[in-house]
């Protein structure tokens, strides 16, 4: 039964990745400009038409888009993501360098957001109408309304330029030897921006979920029958956390989206920054590789969330859904 | 046992209960009857001290000579744990959907009384068997059981707790006829065996007639008539009671 469910999920995940890559490939080719421009590099002005045609033919760019996509997909399924049009290096090698730095940022953000929003959401939700409840409601609206790029610029101005507490950008001190402390020192500002732009809305979701659960019939029954409040709180949390975890799962892609802006702003050399640079120079093989790898990570995360949901929700376990 | 005088409950300017005065004698079954919205459930909430925060409560509620109105939240909780047990209307939603029944029945019984798990299991299994429920119920989740089974689980909790007062708010309204009769039979047995005082809220006159010793008729937050079962059903005085009785038979 479980093997069948996992098999189904793997097939669904693969279909999602194929759809994502298909749409990305066609949107890229529909954008203005010549996809061969990245191969020309800075020599576009000096190349003759014949030379341009030769380059396009060599890289298959003269073929119909559907044919090009088919070729890319066939190679990708065999583990070959091609070569960067800009750098000439294998895309897989570039992604291997960039993925861990993005994951550092995203996983750390997710962890802090999950812990902080759980604490805040529970605190506010359990004390409906209290000051904490009202302050959190306002904070969540404010924090989700502030664009991360603006907050990032503000942080750079205040904490880097004026106070000089943190570096404006980069991942390591050029004069230093690197290491964990140096990396943490550089990650503080981008991490804080990402956490602030997510934590309010997550805490608000849990806060509302706890409030709704607190009004549940079974809570009234337990309360009326003298079940200790601690026991009731545990029941409420257990039930309120299920939609909250589902919500985290659904919004995981937004963490990667947020990291694109933040990485670019803070010079964090991860997949987000790579994506932006690749768009600028129309490095389609790298773009496709980066989109695919982010897609794979998101699909894996969603799979893990599904497993967690099954563990937490007996209706999914015993209701024959699995 | 309960002595209620001039009980008034309102939310802002809306009166839910207006100046109710009645007693719930020890060891008897008192039924409060009336249509939906007449204030029956609010009466139970007031007695239990679980009214919504925005509600204003006036009057006196004496339980065994002690006024409950000014009790603190903790004192109320202690009182509910020690003396009362309440069965509510909607058994399907009376239990947390993600916990096994064993854990929930434990919270509603042994945890209140300070019993150990082994003692709980030994006692609850006997009670469940007596209520025609298999031991498998303990390992089930609420969504795996029918409404009738869940209501019997609540009754099992009441039997386990042996409370001084059992309050039942429309306990049979979600059950089919067969389960209704079965439930009434069990409730009667609990009352006879343990001498439990029962306060029954119902809109079903048949249920009240079959089990109650004394009946209070409520309309728009007020008691419009009171009396022994025979009096109410054979010689109703108030127009509203006459209409209720006429509609039932």
PDB file of C-alpha atoms in Angstrom, chain A residues 56-182:
ATOM      1  CA  UNK A  56      23.010  28.482 -34.185  1.00  0.00           C
ATOM      2  CA  UNK A  57      23.312  25.293 -36.252  1.00  0.00           C
ATOM      3  CA  UNK A  58      26.074  23.926 -33.990  1.00  0.00           C
ATOM      4  CA  UNK A  59      23.913  24.292 -30.879  1.00  0.00           C
ATOM      5  CA  UNK A  60      20.655  23.236 -32.556  1.00  0.00           C
ATOM      6  CA  UNK A  61      19.101  26.661 -32.106  1.00  0.00           C
ATOM      7  CA  UNK A  62      17.859  26.686 -35.707  1.00  0.00           C
ATOM      8  CA  UNK A  63      15.543  23.734 -34.960  1.00  0.00           C
ATOM      9  CA  UNK A  64      11.852  24.224 -33.990  1.00  0.00           C
ATOM     10  CA  UNK A  65      11.359  25.019 -30.262  1.00  0.00           C
ATOM     11  CA  UNK A  66       9.436  21.789 -29.633  1.00  0.00           C
ATOM     12  CA  UNK A  67      12.282  19.761 -31.113  1.00  0.00           C
ATOM     13  CA  UNK A  68      14.800  21.692 -28.991  1.00  0.00           C
ATOM     14  CA  UNK A  69      12.741  20.981 -25.871  1.00  0.00           C
ATOM     15  CA  UNK A  70      12.514  17.293 -26.749  1.00  0.00           C
ATOM     16  CA  UNK A  71      16.299  17.145 -27.122  1.00  0.00           C
ATOM     17  CA  UNK A  72      16.825  18.963 -23.803  1.00  0.00           C
ATOM     18  CA  UNK A  73      14.348  16.683 -21.972  1.00  0.00           C
ATOM     19  CA  UNK A  74      15.898  13.518 -23.396  1.00  0.00           C
ATOM     20  CA  UNK A  75      19.384  14.599 -22.283  1.00  0.00           C
ATOM     21  CA  UNK A  76      18.128  15.854 -18.898  1.00  0.00           C
ATOM     22  CA  UNK A  77      16.490  12.471 -18.184  1.00  0.00           C
ATOM     23  CA  UNK A  78      19.908  10.895 -18.793  1.00  0.00           C
ATOM     24  CA  UNK A  79      21.488  13.308 -16.304  1.00  0.00           C
ATOM     25  CA  UNK A  80      23.028  15.644 -18.865  1.00  0.00           C
ATOM     26  CA  UNK A  81      21.897  19.242 -18.335  1.00  0.00           C
ATOM     27  CA  UNK A  82      24.191  20.599 -21.061  1.00  0.00           C
ATOM     28  CA  UNK A  83      26.812  23.344 -20.938  1.00  0.00           C
ATOM     29  CA  UNK A  84      26.517  26.961 -19.887  1.00  0.00           C
ATOM     30  CA  UNK A  85      26.302  29.196 -22.941  1.00  0.00           C
ATOM     31  CA  UNK A  86      28.155  31.898 -21.062  1.00  0.00           C
ATOM     32  CA  UNK A  87      30.813  29.991 -19.115  1.00  0.00           C
ATOM     33  CA  UNK A  88      31.162  26.884 -21.242  1.00  0.00           C
ATOM     34  CA  UNK A  89      31.195  24.717 -18.103  1.00  0.00           C
ATOM     35  CA  UNK A  90      28.769  21.821 -17.447  1.00  0.00           C
ATOM     36  CA  UNK A  91      25.487  23.140 -15.998  1.00  0.00           C
ATOM     37  CA  UNK A  92      25.478  20.321 -13.414  1.00  0.00           C
ATOM     38  CA  UNK A  93      28.832  21.511 -12.047  1.00  0.00           C
ATOM     39  CA  UNK A  94      27.595  25.103 -11.753  1.00  0.00           C
ATOM     40  CA  UNK A  95      24.412  23.989  -9.995  1.00  0.00           C
ATOM     41  CA  UNK A  96      26.451  21.804  -7.660  1.00  0.00           C
ATOM     42  CA  UNK A  97      28.354  24.902  -6.548  1.00  0.00           C
ATOM     43  CA  UNK A  98      25.279  27.091  -6.158  1.00  0.00           C
ATOM     44  CA  UNK A  99      22.624  24.765  -4.712  1.00  0.00           C
ATOM     45  CA  UNK A 100      24.188  24.324  -1.233  1.00  0.00           C
ATOM     46  CA  UNK A 101      24.434  28.086  -0.647  1.00  0.00           C
ATOM     47  CA  UNK A 102      20.779  28.599  -1.559  1.00  0.00           C
ATOM     48  CA  UNK A 103      19.761  25.663   0.596  1.00  0.00           C
ATOM     49  CA  UNK A 104      21.731  27.168   3.517  1.00  0.00           C
ATOM     50  CA  UNK A 105      19.690  30.336   3.220  1.00  0.00           C
ATOM     51  CA  UNK A 106      16.311  28.737   2.511  1.00  0.00           C
ATOM     52  CA  UNK A 107      16.540  25.888   5.045  1.00  0.00           C
ATOM     53  CA  UNK A 108      17.756  28.234   7.791  1.00  0.00           C
ATOM     54  CA  UNK A 109      14.943  30.681   6.955  1.00  0.00           C
ATOM     55  CA  UNK A 110      12.357  27.908   6.958  1.00  0.00           C
ATOM     56  CA  UNK A 111      13.619  26.610  10.298  1.00  0.00           C
ATOM     57  CA  UNK A 112      13.573  30.010  12.004  1.00  0.00           C
ATOM     58  CA  UNK A 113      10.222  30.943  10.466  1.00  0.00           C
ATOM     59  CA  UNK A 114       8.687  27.616  11.560  1.00  0.00           C
ATOM     60  CA  UNK A 115       9.956  27.927  15.159  1.00  0.00           C
ATOM     61  CA  UNK A 116       9.180  31.652  15.553  1.00  0.00           C
ATOM     62  CA  UNK A 117       5.756  31.505  13.896  1.00  0.00           C
ATOM     63  CA  UNK A 118       4.754  28.432  15.897  1.00  0.00           C
ATOM     64  CA  UNK A 119       5.657  30.189  19.139  1.00  0.00           C
ATOM     65  CA  UNK A 120       4.007  33.481  18.164  1.00  0.00           C
ATOM     66  CA  UNK A 121       0.936  31.863  16.601  1.00  0.00           C
ATOM     67  CA  UNK A 122       0.307  29.674  19.645  1.00  0.00           C
ATOM     68  CA  UNK A 123       0.857  32.511  22.097  1.00  0.00           C
ATOM     69  CA  UNK A 124      -1.518  34.839  20.242  1.00  0.00           C
ATOM     70  CA  UNK A 125      -4.085  32.190  19.284  1.00  0.00           C
ATOM     71  CA  UNK A 126      -4.427  30.805  22.790  1.00  0.00           C
ATOM     72  CA  UNK A 127      -5.067  34.272  24.225  1.00  0.00           C
ATOM     73  CA  UNK A 128      -7.734  35.582  21.885  1.00  0.00           C
ATOM     74  CA  UNK A 129      -8.363  39.311  22.262  1.00  0.00           C
ATOM     75  CA  UNK A 130      -5.136  39.871  24.231  1.00  0.00           C
ATOM     76  CA  UNK A 131      -2.503  42.487  23.346  1.00  0.00           C
ATOM     77  CA  UNK A 132      -0.252  39.758  21.896  1.00  0.00           C
ATOM     78  CA  UNK A 133      -3.137  38.645  19.677  1.00  0.00           C
ATOM     79  CA  UNK A 134      -3.766  42.159  18.343  1.00  0.00           C
ATOM     80  CA  UNK A 135      -0.095  43.074  17.949  1.00  0.00           C
ATOM     81  CA  UNK A 136       0.614  39.891  15.995  1.00  0.00           C
ATOM     82  CA  UNK A 137      -2.338  40.535  13.692  1.00  0.00           C
ATOM     83  CA  UNK A 138      -0.990  43.997  12.880  1.00  0.00           C
ATOM     84  CA  UNK A 139       2.599  42.783  12.542  1.00  0.00           C
ATOM     85  CA  UNK A 140       1.620  40.036  10.110  1.00  0.00           C
ATOM     86  CA  UNK A 141      -0.183  42.507   7.846  1.00  0.00           C
ATOM     87  CA  UNK A 142       2.726  44.967   8.003  1.00  0.00           C
ATOM     88  CA  UNK A 143       5.468  42.372   7.449  1.00  0.00           C
ATOM     89  CA  UNK A 144       3.723  40.742   4.508  1.00  0.00           C
ATOM     90  CA  UNK A 145       3.067  44.143   2.940  1.00  0.00           C
ATOM     91  CA  UNK A 146       6.744  45.225   2.992  1.00  0.00           C
ATOM     92  CA  UNK A 147       8.572  44.109  -0.175  1.00  0.00           C
ATOM     93  CA  UNK A 148      11.748  42.116   0.669  1.00  0.00           C
ATOM     94  CA  UNK A 149      13.911  44.193  -1.705  1.00  0.00           C
ATOM     95  CA  UNK A 150      12.910  47.425   0.072  1.00  0.00           C
ATOM     96  CA  UNK A 151      13.518  45.894   3.496  1.00  0.00           C
ATOM     97  CA  UNK A 152      16.888  44.619   2.241  1.00  0.00           C
ATOM     98  CA  UNK A 153      17.940  48.074   1.024  1.00  0.00           C
ATOM     99  CA  UNK A 154      16.825  49.568   4.347  1.00  0.00           C
ATOM    100  CA  UNK A 155      18.843  46.985   6.287  1.00  0.00           C
ATOM    101  CA  UNK A 156      21.945  47.616   4.152  1.00  0.00           C
ATOM    102  CA  UNK A 157      21.620  51.359   4.739  1.00  0.00           C
ATOM    103  CA  UNK A 158      21.097  51.056   8.491  1.00  0.00           C
ATOM    104  CA  UNK A 159      23.104  48.023   9.580  1.00  0.00           C
ATOM    105  CA  UNK A 160      25.882  48.055   6.987  1.00  0.00           C
ATOM    106  CA  UNK A 161      26.408  51.648   5.826  1.00  0.00           C
ATOM    107  CA  UNK A 162      25.481  53.639   8.938  1.00  0.00           C
ATOM    108  CA  UNK A 163      26.184  51.273  11.834  1.00  0.00           C
ATOM    109  CA  UNK A 164      28.751  49.094  10.067  1.00  0.00           C
ATOM    110  CA  UNK A 165      27.617  45.994  11.954  1.00  0.00           C
ATOM    111  CA  UNK A 166      27.257  43.665   8.975  1.00  0.00           C
ATOM    112  CA  UNK A 167      28.714  43.456   5.443  1.00  0.00           C
ATOM    113  CA  UNK A 168      26.645  44.913   2.614  1.00  0.00           C
ATOM    114  CA  UNK A 169      26.981  41.812   0.443  1.00  0.00           C
ATOM    115  CA  UNK A 170      28.890  38.617  -0.337  1.00  0.00           C
ATOM    116  CA  UNK A 171      29.344  35.350   1.458  1.00  0.00           C
ATOM    117  CA  UNK A 172      32.882  35.519   2.791  1.00  0.00           C
ATOM    118  CA  UNK A 173      35.292  38.175   3.968  1.00  0.00           C
ATOM    119  CA  UNK A 174      37.865  38.629   1.172  1.00  0.00           C
ATOM    120  CA  UNK A 175      40.595  39.248   3.746  1.00  0.00           C
ATOM    121  CA  UNK A 176      39.525  36.439   6.042  1.00  0.00           C
ATOM    122  CA  UNK A 177      39.834  32.678   5.881  1.00  0.00           C
ATOM    123  CA  UNK A 178      36.114  31.988   5.704  1.00  0.00           C
ATOM    124  CA  UNK A 179      34.676  29.406   8.027  1.00  0.00           C
ATOM    125  CA  UNK A 180      31.352  29.082   9.816  1.00  0.00           C
ATOM    126  CA  UNK A 181      31.520  32.308  11.848  1.00  0.00           C
ATOM    127  CA  UNK A 182      32.358  34.340   8.756  1.00  0.00           C
TER     128      UNK A 182
END
